[in-house]
mmCIF file of C-alpha atoms in Angstrom:
data_model
loop_
_atom_site.group_PDB
_atom_site.id
_atom_site.type_symbol
_atom_site.label_atom_id
_atom_site.label_comp_id
_atom_site.label_asym_id
_atom_site.label_seq_id
_atom_site.Cartn_x
_atom_site.Cartn_y
_atom_site.Cartn_z
ATOM 1 C CA MET A 79 51.835 183.442 79.038
ATOM 2 C CA SER A 80 51.137 179.753 78.454
ATOM 3 C CA SER A 81 48.601 178.431 75.995
ATOM 4 C CA VAL A 82 46.863 175.068 75.805
ATOM 5 C CA THR A 83 46.263 173.461 72.425
ATOM 6 C CA PRO A 84 44.925 169.912 72.010
ATOM 7 C CA PHE A 85 46.679 167.756 69.426
ATOM 8 C CA PRO A 86 45.326 164.234 69.899
ATOM 9 C CA CYS A 87 47.395 161.564 68.200
ATOM 10 C CA GLN A 88 45.472 160.048 65.294
ATOM 11 C CA ASN A 89 47.209 156.661 65.464
ATOM 12 C CA PRO A 90 45.015 154.466 67.709
ATOM 13 C CA ASP A 91 47.765 151.893 68.202
ATOM 14 C CA SER A 92 49.927 154.527 69.877
ATOM 15 C CA ARG A 93 47.413 154.900 72.700
ATOM 16 C CA PHE A 94 48.418 153.125 75.864
ATOM 17 C CA ASP A 95 45.831 151.155 77.782
ATOM 18 C CA SER A 96 45.977 149.682 81.255
ATOM 19 C CA GLY A 97 44.030 146.453 81.157
ATOM 20 C CA THR A 98 40.776 147.040 79.327
ATOM 21 C CA LYS A 99 40.416 150.707 80.211
ATOM 22 C CA PRO A 100 42.039 153.052 77.669
ATOM 23 C CA VAL A 101 44.021 155.984 78.990
ATOM 24 C CA PRO A 102 43.561 159.054 76.758
ATOM 25 C CA GLU A 103 46.625 160.952 75.728
ATOM 26 C CA PRO A 104 47.063 164.213 77.639
ATOM 27 C CA GLU A 105 46.771 167.481 75.779
ATOM 28 C CA TRP A 106 49.995 169.159 74.779
ATOM 29 C CA VAL A 107 50.532 172.238 76.928
ATOM 30 C CA LYS A 108 52.960 174.974 75.969
ATOM 31 C CA GLN A 109 55.015 176.016 78.971
ATOM 32 C CA ASP A 110 57.384 178.927 79.281
ATOM 33 C CA LEU A 111 60.276 177.263 81.077
ATOM 34 C CA ARG A 112 62.786 179.780 82.357
ATOM 35 C CA VAL A 113 66.046 179.386 84.227
ATOM 36 C CA PRO A 114 65.757 180.849 87.766
ATOM 37 C CA LYS A 115 67.347 184.286 88.096
ATOM 38 C CA TYR A 116 68.444 183.845 91.700
ATOM 39 C CA ASP A 117 70.922 181.663 93.580
ATOM 40 C CA ASP A 118 69.847 178.642 95.647
ATOM 41 C CA VAL A 119 66.734 178.078 93.520
ATOM 42 C CA VAL A 120 65.759 174.715 92.022
ATOM 43 C CA PHE A 121 63.724 174.509 88.828
ATOM 44 C CA ALA A 122 61.701 171.289 88.635
ATOM 45 C CA ARG A 123 58.885 169.937 86.474
ATOM 46 C CA PRO A 124 56.859 168.323 87.935
ATOM 47 C CA ASP A 125 57.027 170.075 91.282
ATOM 48 C CA LEU A 126 59.301 168.322 93.768
ATOM 49 C CA SER A 127 56.343 167.625 96.056
ATOM 50 C CA GLN A 128 54.741 165.463 93.327
ATOM 51 C CA ILE A 129 57.664 163.166 92.569
ATOM 52 C CA ILE A 130 56.870 160.296 94.925
ATOM 53 C CA GLY A 131 53.148 160.414 94.153
ATOM 54 C CA ASP A 132 53.836 160.362 90.411
ATOM 55 C CA ALA A 133 56.184 157.402 90.844
ATOM 56 C CA GLU A 134 53.518 155.481 92.756
ATOM 57 C CA ALA A 135 50.957 156.203 90.031
ATOM 58 C CA ASN A 136 53.357 155.003 87.322
ATOM 59 C CA ARG A 137 54.110 151.811 89.229
ATOM 60 C CA ASP A 138 50.436 150.996 89.706
ATOM 61 C CA MET A 139 49.609 151.728 86.060
ATOM 62 C CA PHE A 140 52.326 149.498 84.626
ATOM 63 C CA GLN A 141 51.736 146.701 87.118
ATOM 64 C CA SER A 142 48.128 146.399 85.947
ATOM 65 C CA CYS A 143 48.739 146.774 82.207
ATOM 66 C CA SER A 144 47.803 143.633 80.252
ATOM 67 C CA ARG A 145 48.530 144.842 76.718
ATOM 68 C CA ASP A 146 50.602 142.418 74.641
ATOM 69 C CA ARG A 147 53.683 143.519 72.733
ATOM 70 C CA SER A 148 55.472 140.927 70.576
ATOM 71 C CA GLY A 149 54.488 138.132 72.924
ATOM 72 C CA LYS A 150 55.208 140.018 76.144
ATOM 73 C CA ILE A 151 52.603 141.408 78.526
ATOM 74 C CA ILE A 152 53.599 144.940 79.566
ATOM 75 C CA SER A 153 53.393 144.171 83.285
ATOM 76 C CA SER A 154 55.682 141.135 82.981
ATOM 77 C CA LEU A 155 57.990 143.007 80.600
ATOM 78 C CA ARG A 156 58.328 145.737 83.223
ATOM 79 C CA SER A 157 59.252 143.191 85.885
ATOM 80 C CA TRP A 158 61.816 141.515 83.612
ATOM 81 C CA ALA A 159 63.389 144.817 82.580
ATOM 82 C CA ARG A 160 63.588 146.208 86.112
ATOM 83 C CA ARG A 161 65.250 143.098 87.484
ATOM 84 C CA ALA A 162 67.760 142.780 84.632
ATOM 85 C CA VAL A 163 68.751 146.455 84.739
ATOM 86 C CA LEU A 164 68.967 146.678 88.524
ATOM 87 C CA GLU A 165 71.005 143.480 88.800
ATOM 88 C CA GLU A 166 73.461 144.784 86.200
ATOM 89 C CA ALA A 167 73.551 148.138 87.998
ATOM 90 C CA ALA A 168 74.323 146.389 91.285
ATOM 91 C CA ARG A 169 77.244 144.588 89.633
ATOM 92 C CA TYR A 170 78.637 147.774 88.090
ATOM 93 C CA THR A 171 78.203 149.807 91.282
ATOM 94 C CA ALA A 172 80.067 147.103 93.186
ATOM 95 C CA GLU A 173 82.899 147.429 90.665
ATOM 96 C CA LEU A 174 83.036 151.186 91.307
ATOM 97 C CA THR A 175 82.995 150.945 95.091
ATOM 98 C CA GLY A 176 84.672 147.617 95.776
ATOM 99 C CA SER A 177 81.735 146.613 97.987
ATOM 100 C CA ALA A 178 78.900 144.200 97.228
ATOM 101 C CA VAL A 179 75.477 145.739 96.570
ATOM 102 C CA GLU A 180 72.440 143.882 97.873
ATOM 103 C CA LEU A 181 69.093 144.388 96.147
ATOM 104 C CA PRO A 182 65.752 143.970 97.950
ATOM 105 C CA ALA A 183 63.724 140.872 97.149
ATOM 106 C CA ASP A 184 60.540 142.778 96.261
ATOM 107 C CA LEU A 185 61.898 144.662 93.246
ATOM 108 C CA ASP A 186 58.479 144.904 91.588
ATOM 109 C CA GLU A 187 57.072 146.840 94.535
ATOM 110 C CA GLN A 188 59.991 149.206 95.024
ATOM 111 C CA LEU A 189 59.677 152.702 93.616
ATOM 112 C CA LEU A 190 62.491 153.403 91.168
ATOM 113 C CA PHE A 191 63.817 156.920 90.547
ATOM 114 C CA MET A 192 66.160 157.422 87.613
ATOM 115 C CA THR A 193 68.257 160.134 86.054
ATOM 116 C CA GLY A 194 71.196 160.185 83.693
ATOM 117 C CA HIS A 195 73.936 162.245 82.109
ATOM 118 C CA GLN A 196 77.221 161.925 80.293
ATOM 119 C CA PRO A 197 80.112 160.956 82.602
ATOM 120 C CA ALA A 198 81.826 164.329 82.156
ATOM 121 C CA LEU A 199 82.786 166.590 85.065
ATOM 122 C CA TYR A 200 79.470 168.377 85.164
ATOM 123 C CA HIS A 201 78.250 171.434 87.039
ATOM 124 C CA PRO A 202 75.937 171.576 90.101
ATOM 125 C CA GLY A 203 72.900 172.259 87.918
ATOM 126 C CA VAL A 204 73.270 168.733 86.539
ATOM 127 C CA TRP A 205 74.579 167.089 89.696
ATOM 128 C CA ILE A 206 71.484 168.099 91.651
ATOM 129 C CA LYS A 207 69.499 165.461 89.735
ATOM 130 C CA ASN A 208 71.580 162.718 91.334
ATOM 131 C CA LEU A 209 71.006 164.151 94.799
ATOM 132 C CA LEU A 210 67.289 164.525 94.146
ATOM 133 C CA ILE A 211 66.664 160.911 93.122
ATOM 134 C CA GLY A 212 68.793 159.698 96.017
ATOM 135 C CA LYS A 213 66.729 161.634 98.536
ATOM 136 C CA ALA A 214 63.444 160.603 96.898
ATOM 137 C CA ALA A 215 64.479 156.953 97.138
ATOM 138 C CA GLN A 216 65.390 157.355 100.802
ATOM 139 C CA GLN A 217 62.093 159.056 101.638
ATOM 140 C CA SER A 218 60.052 156.332 99.919
ATOM 141 C CA ALA A 219 62.230 153.324 100.822
ATOM 142 C CA GLY A 220 62.779 152.900 97.084
ATOM 143 C CA LEU A 221 65.731 152.623 94.724
ATOM 144 C CA SER A 222 67.609 155.238 92.713
ATOM 145 C CA LEU A 223 69.610 154.678 89.536
ATOM 146 C CA ASN A 224 71.885 156.984 87.570
ATOM 147 C CA LEU A 225 72.390 156.020 83.931
ATOM 148 C CA ILE A 226 75.859 156.953 82.687
ATOM 149 C CA VAL A 227 75.345 158.093 79.093
ATOM 150 C CA ASP A 228 78.551 156.631 77.708
ATOM 151 C CA ASN A 229 77.175 156.209 74.183
ATOM 152 C CA ASP A 230 77.507 159.965 73.710
ATOM 153 C CA LEU A 231 80.685 161.540 72.345
ATOM 154 C CA VAL A 232 83.512 162.886 74.495
ATOM 155 C CA SER A 233 83.463 166.623 73.844
ATOM 156 C CA SER A 234 86.529 167.678 75.836
ATOM 157 C CA THR A 235 89.283 166.385 78.119
ATOM 158 C CA ALA A 236 89.835 169.741 79.826
ATOM 159 C CA ILE A 237 88.004 172.193 82.053
ATOM 160 C CA LYS A 238 88.080 175.983 82.072
ATOM 161 C CA ILE A 239 89.638 177.717 85.071
ATOM 162 C CA PRO A 240 89.183 181.440 85.864
ATOM 163 C CA GLN A 241 92.480 183.315 85.791
ATOM 164 C CA GLY A 242 93.690 186.913 85.790
ATOM 165 C CA THR A 243 92.239 189.507 88.146
ATOM 166 C CA ARG A 244 88.779 190.791 88.953
ATOM 167 C CA ASP A 245 89.407 193.707 86.608
ATOM 168 C CA THR A 246 90.777 191.588 83.754
ATOM 169 C CA PRO A 247 89.571 188.002 84.194
ATOM 170 C CA PHE A 248 89.980 185.295 81.580
ATOM 171 C CA PHE A 249 89.716 181.520 81.260
ATOM 172 C CA SER A 250 92.497 179.023 80.776
ATOM 173 C CA GLU A 251 92.102 175.304 80.130
ATOM 174 C CA ILE A 252 93.591 172.556 82.274
ATOM 175 C CA SER A 253 93.533 169.034 80.849
ATOM 176 C CA PHE A 254 92.907 165.790 82.686
ATOM 177 C CA ASP A 255 94.009 163.768 79.646
ATOM 178 C CA GLU A 256 95.437 164.134 76.165
ATOM 179 C CA THR A 257 93.223 165.701 73.524
ATOM 180 C CA ILE A 258 91.525 162.920 71.580
ATOM 181 C CA LYS A 259 89.381 162.603 68.501
ATOM 182 C CA LYS A 260 85.700 162.623 69.323
ATOM 183 C CA LYS A 261 84.420 159.135 69.967
ATOM 184 C CA PRO A 262 81.897 157.531 72.331
ATOM 185 C CA TRP A 263 82.741 157.556 76.021
ATOM 186 C CA GLU A 264 82.411 153.789 76.203
ATOM 187 C CA GLU A 265 85.454 153.391 73.940
ATOM 188 C CA THR A 266 87.569 156.170 75.444
ATOM 189 C CA THR A 267 90.491 155.123 77.626
ATOM 190 C CA ILE A 268 92.931 157.272 79.588
ATOM 191 C CA GLN A 269 95.834 158.188 77.309
ATOM 192 C CA ASN A 270 98.197 159.942 79.729
ATOM 193 C CA GLU A 271 98.112 158.552 83.269
ATOM 194 C CA GLU A 272 100.471 161.196 84.635
ATOM 195 C CA LEU A 273 98.331 164.008 83.256
ATOM 196 C CA PHE A 274 95.276 162.363 84.771
ATOM 197 C CA ARG A 275 96.961 161.755 88.132
ATOM 198 C CA THR A 276 98.164 165.353 88.571
ATOM 199 C CA PHE A 277 94.969 167.030 87.373
ATOM 200 C CA SER A 278 93.582 168.170 90.728
ATOM 201 C CA ALA A 279 96.953 169.488 91.914
ATOM 202 C CA ARG A 280 97.325 171.574 88.751
ATOM 203 C CA VAL A 281 93.804 172.954 89.125
ATOM 204 C CA GLU A 282 94.392 173.833 92.775
ATOM 205 C CA LYS A 283 97.647 175.592 91.905
ATOM 206 C CA ALA A 284 95.988 177.595 89.131
ATOM 207 C CA LEU A 285 93.244 178.729 91.516
ATOM 208 C CA ASN A 286 95.782 180.121 93.981
ATOM 209 C CA VAL A 287 95.358 183.456 92.190
ATOM 210 C CA TRP A 288 91.998 183.633 93.994
ATOM 211 C CA PRO A 289 93.022 183.238 97.667
ATOM 212 C CA GLU A 290 89.493 183.996 98.861
ATOM 213 C CA LEU A 291 88.195 180.785 97.274
ATOM 214 C CA PRO A 292 87.942 177.606 99.383
ATOM 215 C CA THR A 293 89.792 174.451 98.406
ATOM 216 C CA PRO A 294 88.080 173.123 95.260
ATOM 217 C CA LEU A 295 85.856 170.063 95.644
ATOM 218 C CA LEU A 296 87.952 168.457 92.917
ATOM 219 C CA CYS A 297 90.732 167.891 95.449
ATOM 220 C CA ASN A 298 88.372 165.720 97.502
ATOM 221 C CA ILE A 299 87.002 163.611 94.674
ATOM 222 C CA TRP A 300 90.023 163.141 92.412
ATOM 223 C CA PRO A 301 91.875 160.537 94.536
ATOM 224 C CA ALA A 302 89.002 158.113 93.852
ATOM 225 C CA ALA A 303 89.357 158.695 90.104
ATOM 226 C CA VAL A 304 93.096 158.033 90.266
ATOM 227 C CA ALA A 305 92.620 154.940 92.418
ATOM 228 C CA HIS A 306 90.097 153.508 89.969
ATOM 229 C CA MET A 307 92.723 153.572 87.204
ATOM 230 C CA GLN A 308 94.079 150.408 88.818
ATOM 231 C CA LYS A 309 90.781 148.655 88.014
ATOM 232 C CA SER A 310 89.815 150.224 84.697
ATOM 233 C CA ASP A 311 91.448 152.498 82.147
ATOM 234 C CA ARG A 312 88.062 153.636 80.827
ATOM 235 C CA LEU A 313 87.753 157.372 81.343
ATOM 236 C CA ALA A 314 84.021 157.111 82.056
ATOM 237 C CA ASP A 315 84.559 154.549 84.822
ATOM 238 C CA CYS A 316 87.202 156.639 86.588
ATOM 239 C CA LEU A 317 85.127 159.819 86.499
ATOM 240 C CA ALA A 318 82.038 157.921 87.663
ATOM 241 C CA ALA A 319 83.994 156.409 90.560
ATOM 242 C CA ALA A 320 85.080 159.869 91.722
ATOM 243 C CA ARG A 321 81.589 161.344 91.526
ATOM 244 C CA HIS A 322 79.942 158.343 93.168
ATOM 245 C CA ALA A 323 82.402 158.376 96.074
ATOM 246 C CA GLN A 324 81.547 162.006 96.794
ATOM 247 C CA GLU A 325 77.828 161.288 96.631
ATOM 248 C CA GLN A 326 78.313 158.527 99.186
ATOM 249 C CA ARG A 327 80.028 161.014 101.498
ATOM 250 C CA TRP A 328 76.897 163.142 101.152
ATOM 251 C CA GLY A 329 74.742 160.162 102.132
ATOM 252 C CA ILE A 330 73.511 159.318 98.622
ATOM 253 C CA GLU A 331 73.514 155.648 97.579
ATOM 254 C CA ASN A 332 72.431 155.682 93.943
ATOM 255 C CA LEU A 333 73.046 152.667 91.784
ATOM 256 C CA GLU A 334 75.118 153.364 88.659
ATOM 257 C CA LEU A 335 74.914 151.812 85.198
ATOM 258 C CA PRO A 336 76.484 152.785 81.861
ATOM 259 C CA ILE A 337 74.102 152.827 78.903
ATOM 260 C CA SER A 338 76.553 150.534 77.071
ATOM 261 C CA ARG A 339 75.984 147.801 79.657
ATOM 262 C CA MET A 340 72.248 148.362 79.862
ATOM 263 C CA CYS A 341 72.075 147.866 76.087
ATOM 264 C CA GLN A 342 73.453 144.343 76.488
ATOM 265 C CA THR A 343 70.681 143.174 78.812
ATOM 266 C CA GLY A 344 68.034 140.808 77.489
ATOM 267 C CA PRO A 345 65.101 143.206 77.945
ATOM 268 C CA PHE A 346 66.844 145.999 76.056
ATOM 269 C CA LEU A 347 67.693 143.689 73.156
ATOM 270 C CA TRP A 348 64.058 142.574 73.128
ATOM 271 C CA PHE A 349 62.995 146.237 73.065
ATOM 272 C CA ALA A 350 65.321 146.967 70.134
ATOM 273 C CA CYS A 351 64.033 143.954 68.196
ATOM 274 C CA HIS A 352 60.441 144.984 68.883
ATOM 275 C CA LEU A 353 61.139 148.407 67.363
ATOM 276 C CA PHE A 354 62.929 146.842 64.381
ATOM 277 C CA LYS A 355 59.944 144.570 63.791
ATOM 278 C CA ASN A 356 57.545 147.526 63.955
ATOM 279 C CA ALA A 357 59.868 150.116 62.419
ATOM 280 C CA ARG A 358 57.356 151.549 59.970
ATOM 281 C CA ALA A 359 54.614 152.060 62.561
ATOM 282 C CA PHE A 360 57.109 153.448 65.070
ATOM 283 C CA ARG A 361 58.492 155.944 62.558
ATOM 284 C CA SER A 362 54.980 157.120 61.697
ATOM 285 C CA THR A 363 53.991 157.643 65.329
ATOM 286 C CA HIS A 364 57.345 159.220 66.235
ATOM 287 C CA ASN A 365 57.150 161.789 63.453
ATOM 288 C CA GLU A 366 53.473 162.498 64.104
ATOM 289 C CA VAL A 367 53.981 163.217 67.799
ATOM 290 C CA LEU A 368 57.144 165.205 67.066
ATOM 291 C CA SER A 369 55.178 167.392 64.660
ATOM 292 C CA GLU A 370 52.494 167.957 67.285
ATOM 293 C CA TYR A 371 55.097 168.964 69.853
ATOM 294 C CA ARG A 372 56.692 171.455 67.481
ATOM 295 C CA LYS A 373 53.343 173.026 66.627
ATOM 296 C CA VAL A 374 52.358 173.502 70.253
ATOM 297 C CA ASN A 375 55.761 174.832 71.293
ATOM 298 C CA ARG A 376 56.340 176.806 68.085
ATOM 299 C CA VAL A 377 59.617 175.069 67.351
ATOM 300 C CA ARG A 378 60.819 175.749 63.810
ATOM 301 C CA SER A 379 64.102 173.857 63.964
ATOM 302 C CA LYS A 380 64.161 170.532 62.127
ATOM 303 C CA THR A 381 66.578 169.063 64.666
ATOM 304 C CA HIS A 382 64.879 170.024 67.952
ATOM 305 C CA PRO A 383 64.019 168.407 70.215
ATOM 306 C CA VAL A 384 65.067 165.515 67.940
ATOM 307 C CA PRO A 385 65.123 165.047 64.151
ATOM 308 C CA GLU A 386 62.401 163.187 62.296
ATOM 309 C CA LEU A 387 63.083 159.557 61.425
ATOM 310 C CA SER A 388 63.654 159.149 57.691
ATOM 311 C CA GLU A 389 62.851 156.484 55.096
ATOM 312 C CA SER A 390 64.452 155.856 51.711
ATOM 313 C CA ASP A 391 64.137 152.900 49.323
ATOM 314 C CA GLY A 392 62.588 150.744 52.013
ATOM 315 C CA TRP A 393 65.266 151.572 54.595
ATOM 316 C CA ILE A 394 63.634 152.989 57.731
ATOM 317 C CA GLU A 395 65.645 154.945 60.265
ATOM 318 C CA SER A 396 65.435 153.606 63.825
ATOM 319 C CA PRO A 397 66.087 155.597 67.032
ATOM 320 C CA PHE A 398 69.519 154.029 67.605
ATOM 321 C CA TRP A 399 73.169 154.778 66.893
ATOM 322 C CA ILE A 400 75.648 152.234 65.544
ATOM 323 C CA TRP A 401 79.405 152.282 65.008
ATOM 324 C CA ARG A 402 82.337 149.927 64.708
ATOM 325 C CA THR A 403 85.122 149.705 67.262
ATOM 326 C CA GLY A 404 87.674 152.446 66.668
ATOM 327 C CA GLU A 405 85.388 154.664 64.608
ATOM 328 C CA THR A 406 85.123 158.306 65.620
ATOM 329 C CA ARG A 407 81.716 158.871 64.052
ATOM 330 C CA ARG A 408 78.395 157.332 64.982
ATOM 331 C CA HIS A 409 75.879 156.401 62.294
ATOM 332 C CA GLN A 410 72.113 156.201 62.224
ATOM 333 C CA LEU A 411 70.803 152.654 62.255
ATOM 334 C CA PHE A 412 68.466 151.752 59.389
ATOM 335 C CA VAL A 413 66.285 148.650 59.087
ATOM 336 C CA LYS A 414 64.714 146.948 56.093
ATOM 337 C CA ARG A 415 62.445 143.925 55.953
ATOM 338 C CA GLU A 416 63.226 141.211 53.410
ATOM 339 C CA GLN A 417 60.554 138.503 53.762
ATOM 340 C CA ASP A 418 61.257 136.752 57.102
ATOM 341 C CA GLN A 419 64.422 138.711 57.819
ATOM 342 C CA ILE A 420 65.300 142.237 58.859
ATOM 343 C CA GLN A 421 68.539 143.821 57.717
ATOM 344 C CA LEU A 422 70.414 146.387 59.794
ATOM 345 C CA SER A 423 72.552 149.014 58.069
ATOM 346 C CA ASN A 424 74.619 152.073 58.960
ATOM 347 C CA GLY A 425 73.444 153.748 55.775
ATOM 348 C CA THR A 426 76.318 152.346 53.738
ATOM 349 C CA ASP A 427 76.875 148.709 54.662
ATOM 350 C CA VAL A 428 74.550 145.961 55.863
ATOM 351 C CA MET A 429 75.821 145.195 59.359
ATOM 352 C CA THR A 430 73.809 142.056 60.075
ATOM 353 C CA THR A 431 70.563 140.248 59.293
ATOM 354 C CA LEU A 432 68.033 139.246 61.938
ATOM 355 C CA PRO A 433 65.659 136.273 61.562
ATOM 356 C CA MET A 434 62.268 137.838 62.227
ATOM 357 C CA GLY A 435 59.023 136.636 60.694
ATOM 358 C CA GLU A 436 55.855 138.672 61.058
ATOM 359 C CA ASN A 437 54.407 136.387 63.737
ATOM 360 C CA CYS A 438 57.490 134.801 65.318
ATOM 361 C CA ASP A 439 58.900 135.604 68.729
ATOM 362 C CA LEU A 440 62.078 137.650 69.003
ATOM 363 C CA SER A 441 64.405 135.144 70.681
ATOM 364 C CA ALA A 442 66.360 134.196 67.532
ATOM 365 C CA ALA A 443 66.915 137.852 66.610
ATOM 366 C CA ILE A 444 68.059 138.633 70.150
ATOM 367 C CA GLU A 445 70.713 135.922 69.931
ATOM 368 C CA VAL A 446 72.098 137.526 66.761
ATOM 369 C CA LEU A 447 72.242 140.958 68.415
ATOM 370 C CA LYS A 448 74.144 139.500 71.361
ATOM 371 C CA GLN A 449 76.996 138.578 69.008
ATOM 372 C CA LEU A 450 77.492 142.071 67.548
ATOM 373 C CA PRO A 451 79.819 143.473 70.277
ATOM 374 C CA ASP A 452 82.209 140.540 69.788
ATOM 375 C CA GLN A 453 82.255 141.314 66.069
ATOM 376 C CA GLY A 454 83.316 144.899 66.692
#
């Protein structure tokens, strides 16, 4: 049974307003979310019938919002961010497919449906999100974008295959690449091309013990992954190319964009600098709302749904990861203001210093952030 408990946020600056009319925060509602017990059932919140209507409401709200944030009006910031992200997504999708991607001229008016996941070989329960946004975009003459979460860590380079008999079944693992130390997808390259190339054939052979099974879908999609090795040795790119090619055969034309490339766009760097500049207020609001969520949903874990942001000796934790090229461990990113500068640290070393006065714009700080990838 669900219960409703109001926990209004006490920080007035966290309230979002559209123009001059404030929009009150909705009450937290505890929901008992359960996995469906039957086959061919889709679990969705909100209901699938509401998706297009909700997207239209979001578009109208943000288009009319006149609140200022670090010198940017929300409505113009939205327009800038949408165009930058979609243009980068069009470039990346063209790299995957080998065909140019044309964007409509009226990007501000188009509905945009987004989802995202790590680039791993995921199951249908995850894949359905891609199909859903693709169909929603088609029904509304909008756009759909899948964010490839390549800043997450590679957890495995193998899949489990059922073996044995119906009476004594067991799993065996078949690898598509050499076992590697955990590191972000964006830095992971294919180590053994022959292992990668023969992956689908080895899976198909292993499944021959189940003659009643149809040919695995992997056999259809893997040639695209192998072909993409000629363009890129990044594991994430090759797996994305295979998945995207299959979605196209199903009539889905989602745009694709890795998080690593989105993070290099101007609007994202502006967003990061805005949070650095307002790190203390952001941490306070983040932890306050997180506490409210846990109370309503009776969550006792200190790490779910996310940990609190910490502060120590003036160093404030931000909601970002940072690492150096070649490292196998990500670090929290901490910020500290020193007069008209903000220092960024991984908790041990100061990584860089951003010029950022209390009342200045963020352009100088953005230029410094742009240089970080070239510095490793």
